[in-house]
Amino acid sequence: MATRSQLIENQRKKKFRSAKKAALQGNPQKKGTIVKLIVRSPKKPNSANRKLAYVRLVTGKKVYGYIGGMGKHGLQEHSVVLIRGGRIKDLPGVKYRLIHGVYDFPGTSGRRTARSKYGAKSPFVT
């Protein structure tokens, strides 16, 4: 253990922690523009193709974002989207998800469960 005089001379060094979501820079979401849309197959034992977007963020960084939901998504190059953190377990290197119902990314229609995740309005409103 260090003595008092040693600590006065050299303070204890903080432990370095790398940011898990570095591209967000500590923010909950970031805005970006889609550069490219791709389809990637997941790790074993899963097999369905996953839709991804290569997004250039307002900070200048480029990251892969996962496009959630079933069916068509209606996104294309130059679409403006909002991303959040949240890794995709069966896609290595994908740490971000696109948020439905914001900017050019429409919400999923006809959804009854987990609507807030897919930007769907309530089907029960009369």
Coordinates of C-alpha atoms in Angstrom, one line a residue:
M1 CA 0.0 0.0 0.0
A2 CA 1.2 3.5 -0.9
T3 CA 2.3 5.9 1.9
R4 CA 0.9 9.4 2.3
S5 CA 4.0 11.0 0.9
Q6 CA 4.0 8.7 -2.1
L7 CA 0.3 9.6 -2.8
I8 CA 1.1 13.3 -2.5
E9 CA 3.8 12.9 -5.1
N10 CA 1.9 10.6 -7.5
Q11 CA -1.8 10.5 -7.3
R12 CA -3.7 7.2 -8.0
K13 CA -4.5 6.8 -11.7
K14 CA -8.1 6.3 -12.8
K15 CA -8.9 3.0 -14.4
F16 CA -9.5 3.4 -18.1
R17 CA -12.9 2.3 -19.4
S18 CA -13.7 2.2 -23.1
A19 CA -17.1 3.5 -24.1
K20 CA -19.4 0.7 -25.3
K21 CA -21.3 3.1 -27.6
A22 CA -18.5 5.4 -28.6
A23 CA -20.3 6.9 -31.7
L24 CA -23.1 8.3 -29.5
Q25 CA -20.6 10.3 -27.4
G26 CA -22.6 9.9 -24.2
N27 CA -25.9 11.0 -25.8
P28 CA -29.0 8.8 -25.9
Q29 CA -29.6 9.2 -29.6
K30 CA -27.8 10.7 -32.7
K31 CA -29.0 11.8 -36.1
G32 CA -27.5 10.5 -39.2
T33 CA -27.8 9.9 -43.0
I34 CA -27.9 6.5 -44.6
V35 CA -24.9 5.9 -46.8
K36 CA -25.7 2.3 -47.8
L37 CA -28.3 -0.4 -47.1
I38 CA -27.1 -4.0 -46.8
V39 CA -28.3 -7.4 -45.8
R40 CA -26.1 -9.7 -43.7
S41 CA -26.6 -13.2 -42.4
P42 CA -26.3 -13.8 -38.7
K43 CA -24.0 -16.1 -36.7
K44 CA -24.8 -19.7 -36.1
P45 CA -27.3 -21.2 -35.3
N46 CA -29.6 -18.4 -36.7
S47 CA -30.2 -18.0 -40.4
A48 CA -32.6 -15.2 -41.4
N49 CA -31.1 -12.3 -43.3
R50 CA -30.8 -9.1 -41.2
K51 CA -31.3 -5.6 -42.7
L52 CA -28.6 -3.1 -41.8
A53 CA -28.0 0.5 -42.7
Y54 CA -24.5 2.1 -42.9
V55 CA -25.1 5.5 -41.3
R56 CA -23.0 8.7 -41.3
L57 CA -23.7 10.5 -38.1
V58 CA -23.7 14.3 -37.6
T59 CA -20.4 13.9 -35.8
G60 CA -18.8 12.4 -38.9
K61 CA -18.5 8.9 -37.7
K62 CA -19.9 6.0 -39.7
V63 CA -21.6 3.0 -38.0
Y64 CA -23.9 0.1 -38.9
G65 CA -27.4 0.4 -37.5
Y66 CA -30.0 -2.5 -37.4
I67 CA -33.3 -2.0 -39.0
G68 CA -35.8 -3.7 -36.8
G69 CA -39.3 -4.9 -37.6
M70 CA -40.8 -7.3 -40.2
G71 CA -41.4 -6.7 -43.9
K72 CA -40.4 -3.6 -46.0
H73 CA -38.8 -0.6 -44.2
G74 CA -39.1 2.0 -47.0
L75 CA -35.6 3.4 -46.3
Q76 CA -33.1 4.3 -49.0
E77 CA -29.8 6.1 -49.5
H78 CA -29.8 9.7 -48.1
S79 CA -32.7 9.0 -45.8
V80 CA -32.3 10.8 -42.4
V81 CA -32.6 8.6 -39.4
L82 CA -32.1 8.6 -35.6
I83 CA -30.0 5.9 -34.0
R84 CA -29.8 4.6 -30.4
G85 CA -27.6 2.1 -28.6
G86 CA -28.5 -1.6 -28.4
R87 CA -26.4 -4.3 -29.8
I88 CA -27.6 -7.2 -32.0
K89 CA -26.4 -10.4 -30.5
D90 CA -26.1 -12.5 -33.7
L91 CA -24.4 -9.7 -35.8
P92 CA -20.8 -9.0 -34.7
G93 CA -19.9 -5.4 -34.7
V94 CA -23.5 -4.0 -34.9
K95 CA -24.0 -1.9 -31.7
Y96 CA -26.8 0.5 -32.8
R97 CA -30.5 0.4 -33.8
L98 CA -32.5 2.7 -35.9
I99 CA -35.5 4.4 -34.2
H100 CA -38.9 4.0 -36.0
G101 CA -41.3 6.9 -36.6
V102 CA -38.6 9.6 -36.5
Y103 CA -37.4 11.6 -39.6
D104 CA -37.6 9.5 -42.8
F105 CA -38.0 6.1 -41.0
P106 CA -41.8 5.4 -40.8
G107 CA -43.4 3.5 -38.0
T108 CA -44.8 0.0 -38.6
S109 CA -48.5 -0.1 -39.3
G110 CA -50.9 -2.6 -37.9
R111 CA -48.8 -3.5 -34.9
R112 CA -50.6 -4.3 -31.6
T113 CA -47.8 -5.3 -29.2
A114 CA -44.5 -3.4 -28.4
R115 CA -45.8 -0.4 -30.4
S116 CA -43.5 2.1 -28.8
K117 CA -40.5 0.3 -30.2
Y118 CA -41.9 0.4 -33.8
G119 CA -43.5 3.8 -33.9
A120 CA -47.0 2.4 -34.3
K121 CA -50.1 4.4 -33.2
S122 CA -52.8 2.7 -31.1
P123 CA -55.2 0.6 -33.2
F124 CA -57.8 1.0 -30.5
V125 CA -58.4 4.7 -30.8
T126 CA -61.9 5.3 -32.3

